[in-house]
Tab-separated table of C-alpha atoms in Angstrom:
chain	number	residue	atom	x	y	z
A	1	UNK	CA	-8.582	-34.347	16.649
A	2	UNK	CA	-6.206	-36.174	14.503
A	3	UNK	CA	-8.831	-37.930	12.946
A	4	UNK	CA	-10.129	-35.128	11.847
A	5	UNK	CA	-6.680	-33.969	9.629
A	6	UNK	CA	-6.814	-37.242	7.830
A	7	UNK	CA	-10.272	-37.271	6.859
A	8	UNK	CA	-10.471	-33.969	5.065
A	9	UNK	CA	-8.167	-32.667	2.209
A	10	UNK	CA	-7.754	-29.304	0.458
A	11	UNK	CA	-6.170	-27.201	-1.660
A	12	UNK	CA	-5.484	-23.561	-2.287
A	13	UNK	CA	-3.699	-21.987	-5.458
A	14	UNK	CA	-3.462	-18.170	-5.607
A	15	UNK	CA	-1.940	-16.114	-8.027
A	16	UNK	CA	-1.127	-12.225	-7.777
A	17	UNK	CA	0.310	-10.229	-10.453
A	18	UNK	CA	1.279	-6.385	-10.103
A	19	UNK	CA	2.431	-3.969	-12.840
A	20	UNK	CA	3.070	-0.178	-12.406
A	21	UNK	CA	4.826	2.342	-14.157
A	22	UNK	CA	5.538	6.074	-13.483
A	23	UNK	CA	6.486	8.782	-16.230
A	24	UNK	CA	8.195	12.209	-15.176
A	25	UNK	CA	8.606	15.064	-17.104
A	26	UNK	CA	10.355	18.362	-16.167
A	27	UNK	CA	9.258	21.062	-18.694
A	28	UNK	CA	10.442	23.779	-16.849
A	29	UNK	CA	12.783	24.287	-14.297
A	30	UNK	CA	9.986	24.497	-11.416
A	31	UNK	CA	7.409	22.159	-12.338
A	32	UNK	CA	7.356	18.510	-12.528
A	33	UNK	CA	4.538	16.511	-14.264
A	34	UNK	CA	3.980	12.630	-13.353
A	35	UNK	CA	1.690	10.198	-14.898
A	36	UNK	CA	1.352	6.847	-12.813
A	37	UNK	CA	-0.544	3.544	-14.525
A	38	UNK	CA	-1.191	0.207	-13.080
A	39	UNK	CA	-2.996	-3.002	-12.907
A	40	UNK	CA	-3.126	-5.925	-10.048
A	41	UNK	CA	-4.634	-8.778	-10.717
A	42	UNK	CA	-5.497	-11.471	-8.551
A	43	UNK	CA	-6.978	-15.064	-8.779
A	44	UNK	CA	-7.233	-17.893	-6.416
A	45	UNK	CA	-8.941	-21.588	-7.021
A	46	UNK	CA	-9.531	-23.967	-3.951
A	47	UNK	CA	-10.997	-27.321	-3.183
A	48	UNK	CA	-11.959	-29.194	-0.093
A	49	UNK	CA	-13.100	-32.882	0.474
A	50	UNK	CA	-13.999	-34.933	3.519
A	51	UNK	CA	-14.603	-38.727	3.536
A	52	UNK	CA	-17.325	-40.878	4.616
A	53	UNK	CA	-15.634	-40.911	8.056
A	54	UNK	CA	-15.243	-37.512	8.840
A	55	UNK	CA	-17.320	-36.436	11.967
A	56	UNK	CA	-19.592	-33.930	10.025
A	57	UNK	CA	-20.346	-36.160	7.757
A	58	UNK	CA	-21.112	-38.896	9.600
A	59	UNK	CA	-23.500	-36.665	12.133
A	60	UNK	CA	-25.169	-35.367	8.991
A	61	UNK	CA	-25.557	-38.446	7.013
A	62	UNK	CA	-24.088	-37.037	3.888
A	63	UNK	CA	-21.929	-39.639	2.686
A	64	UNK	CA	-18.669	-37.613	1.792
A	65	UNK	CA	-18.946	-34.105	0.881
A	66	UNK	CA	-16.712	-31.715	-1.551
A	67	UNK	CA	-16.721	-28.441	-2.838
A	68	UNK	CA	-14.791	-26.156	-5.507
A	69	UNK	CA	-14.432	-22.206	-5.333
A	70	UNK	CA	-12.530	-19.841	-7.749
A	71	UNK	CA	-12.383	-15.964	-7.786
A	72	UNK	CA	-10.981	-13.285	-9.597
A	73	UNK	CA	-10.063	-9.305	-8.611
A	74	UNK	CA	-8.608	-6.688	-11.002
A	75	UNK	CA	-7.340	-3.023	-9.806
A	76	UNK	CA	-6.595	-0.319	-12.365
A	77	UNK	CA	-5.410	2.700	-11.755
A	78	UNK	CA	-4.400	6.329	-13.241
A	79	UNK	CA	-2.976	8.884	-11.519
A	80	UNK	CA	-1.779	12.461	-13.115
A	81	UNK	CA	0.347	14.880	-10.722
A	82	UNK	CA	2.014	17.958	-10.954
A	83	UNK	CA	4.000	19.468	-8.381
A	84	UNK	CA	5.515	23.169	-8.602
A	85	UNK	CA	8.155	23.877	-5.968
A	86	UNK	CA	10.356	27.294	-5.596
A	87	UNK	CA	11.846	29.725	-3.330
A	88	UNK	CA	11.783	33.114	-2.644
A	89	UNK	CA	14.112	34.284	-0.208
A	90	UNK	CA	13.763	32.733	2.906
A	91	UNK	CA	10.662	31.517	1.604
A	92	UNK	CA	9.893	27.946	0.413
A	93	UNK	CA	6.581	26.873	-1.681
A	94	UNK	CA	5.201	23.198	-2.796
A	95	UNK	CA	1.967	22.786	-4.690
A	96	UNK	CA	0.643	19.920	-5.706
A	97	UNK	CA	-2.178	19.028	-7.784
A	98	UNK	CA	-3.487	15.817	-9.122
A	99	UNK	CA	-6.189	13.166	-10.614
A	100	UNK	CA	-6.580	9.794	-9.636
A	101	UNK	CA	-9.141	7.248	-11.356
A	102	UNK	CA	-9.183	3.560	-10.130
A	103	UNK	CA	-11.136	0.621	-11.315
A	104	UNK	CA	-12.255	-2.239	-9.567
A	105	UNK	CA	-13.806	-6.120	-10.455
A	106	UNK	CA	-14.562	-9.013	-8.210
A	107	UNK	CA	-15.699	-11.829	-9.661
A	108	UNK	CA	-16.440	-15.464	-7.839
A	109	UNK	CA	-17.893	-18.948	-8.463
A	110	UNK	CA	-18.301	-21.581	-6.153
A	111	UNK	CA	-20.492	-25.441	-6.002
A	112	UNK	CA	-20.552	-27.777	-3.329
A	113	UNK	CA	-22.095	-31.311	-3.260
A	114	UNK	CA	-22.667	-34.560	-1.072
A	115	UNK	CA	-23.401	-38.132	-0.854
A	116	UNK	CA	-20.733	-39.866	-3.413
A	117	UNK	CA	-20.479	-42.971	-4.033
A	118	UNK	CA	-16.678	-43.314	-3.124
A	119	UNK	CA	-13.963	-41.108	-1.163
A	120	UNK	CA	-11.779	-41.930	-4.633
A	121	UNK	CA	-12.753	-38.371	-5.885
A	122	UNK	CA	-11.977	-35.726	-3.380
A	123	UNK	CA	-13.181	-32.302	-4.742
A	124	UNK	CA	-12.482	-33.369	-8.571
A	125	UNK	CA	-15.749	-35.134	-9.347
A	126	UNK	CA	-18.388	-32.642	-8.265
A	127	UNK	CA	-21.077	-33.959	-10.322
A	128	UNK	CA	-20.887	-37.593	-9.014
A	129	UNK	CA	-22.732	-36.728	-5.736
A	130	UNK	CA	-26.449	-37.492	-5.586
A	131	UNK	CA	-27.161	-34.476	-3.573
A	132	UNK	CA	-27.109	-32.528	-7.150
A	133	UNK	CA	-30.052	-34.483	-8.385
A	134	UNK	CA	-31.558	-34.208	-5.388
A	135	UNK	CA	-31.507	-29.761	-5.451
A	136	UNK	CA	-29.484	-30.182	-2.192
A	137	UNK	CA	-26.027	-29.157	-3.707
A	138	UNK	CA	-24.997	-25.743	-3.277
A	139	UNK	CA	-23.997	-23.432	-6.189
A	140	UNK	CA	-22.859	-19.433	-6.549
A	141	UNK	CA	-21.418	-16.761	-8.063
A	142	UNK	CA	-21.092	-13.192	-8.213
A	143	UNK	CA	-19.712	-10.226	-9.354
A	144	UNK	CA	-19.159	-6.660	-8.625
A	145	UNK	CA	-17.232	-3.328	-9.557
A	146	UNK	CA	-16.980	-0.179	-8.866
A	147	UNK	CA	-15.109	3.256	-9.882
A	148	UNK	CA	-13.165	5.644	-7.060
A	149	UNK	CA	-12.041	8.919	-8.971
A	150	UNK	CA	-10.376	11.982	-6.661
A	151	UNK	CA	-9.000	15.439	-7.323
A	152	UNK	CA	-6.592	16.236	-4.689
A	153	UNK	CA	-4.253	19.187	-3.636
A	154	UNK	CA	-1.628	20.416	-1.138
A	155	UNK	CA	0.322	23.733	-0.356
A	156	UNK	CA	3.377	23.565	1.458
A	157	UNK	CA	5.000	26.748	3.002
A	158	UNK	CA	8.048	26.965	4.999
A	159	UNK	CA	9.776	29.928	6.279
A	160	UNK	CA	13.783	29.505	6.558
A	161	UNK	CA	13.080	25.230	7.068
A	162	UNK	CA	11.961	26.441	10.515
A	163	UNK	CA	8.354	26.956	10.391
A	164	UNK	CA	6.370	24.912	8.157
A	165	UNK	CA	2.546	25.317	7.015
A	166	UNK	CA	0.520	22.568	5.033
A	167	UNK	CA	-2.589	22.244	3.839
A	168	UNK	CA	-4.424	19.335	1.703
A	169	UNK	CA	-7.549	19.080	0.126
A	170	UNK	CA	-9.271	15.729	-1.811
A	171	UNK	CA	-12.358	15.346	-3.027
A	172	UNK	CA	-13.387	11.483	-4.368
């Protein structure tokens, strides 16, 4: 088992950045309007290689293997809400309504090769493996995206802070 660890090397580097902000205004006493906007981005880069002595390499006569992959994703959001709260004697009412828009994009790329002339390259010289010229190397890429749009509302009613009735609806 220790031999497997010594005959394989790999690395992963990931980065994530998130930036969100909210602006809230109160145009009249019982009304609050809010606008939230933000973006989240993430990316990753990985590499993996096996030596000539690795058990999978020797069993499959691959002469060392190596692969690299990268991926990235982005999520953007814009959400507006309005909240009205007021009391009428012993009755308390809160009405909230809003709109939400999210946009998602994901991309990836990967490549792998084998039959290398030496173990010295690791995963940093994929072009040196002869499986590429033989048409046996792997190569893939993808990109996808979608949007999520929603409308929502909620009504809270309570009487003397003792009895609460709540209703909510959301449509996407």
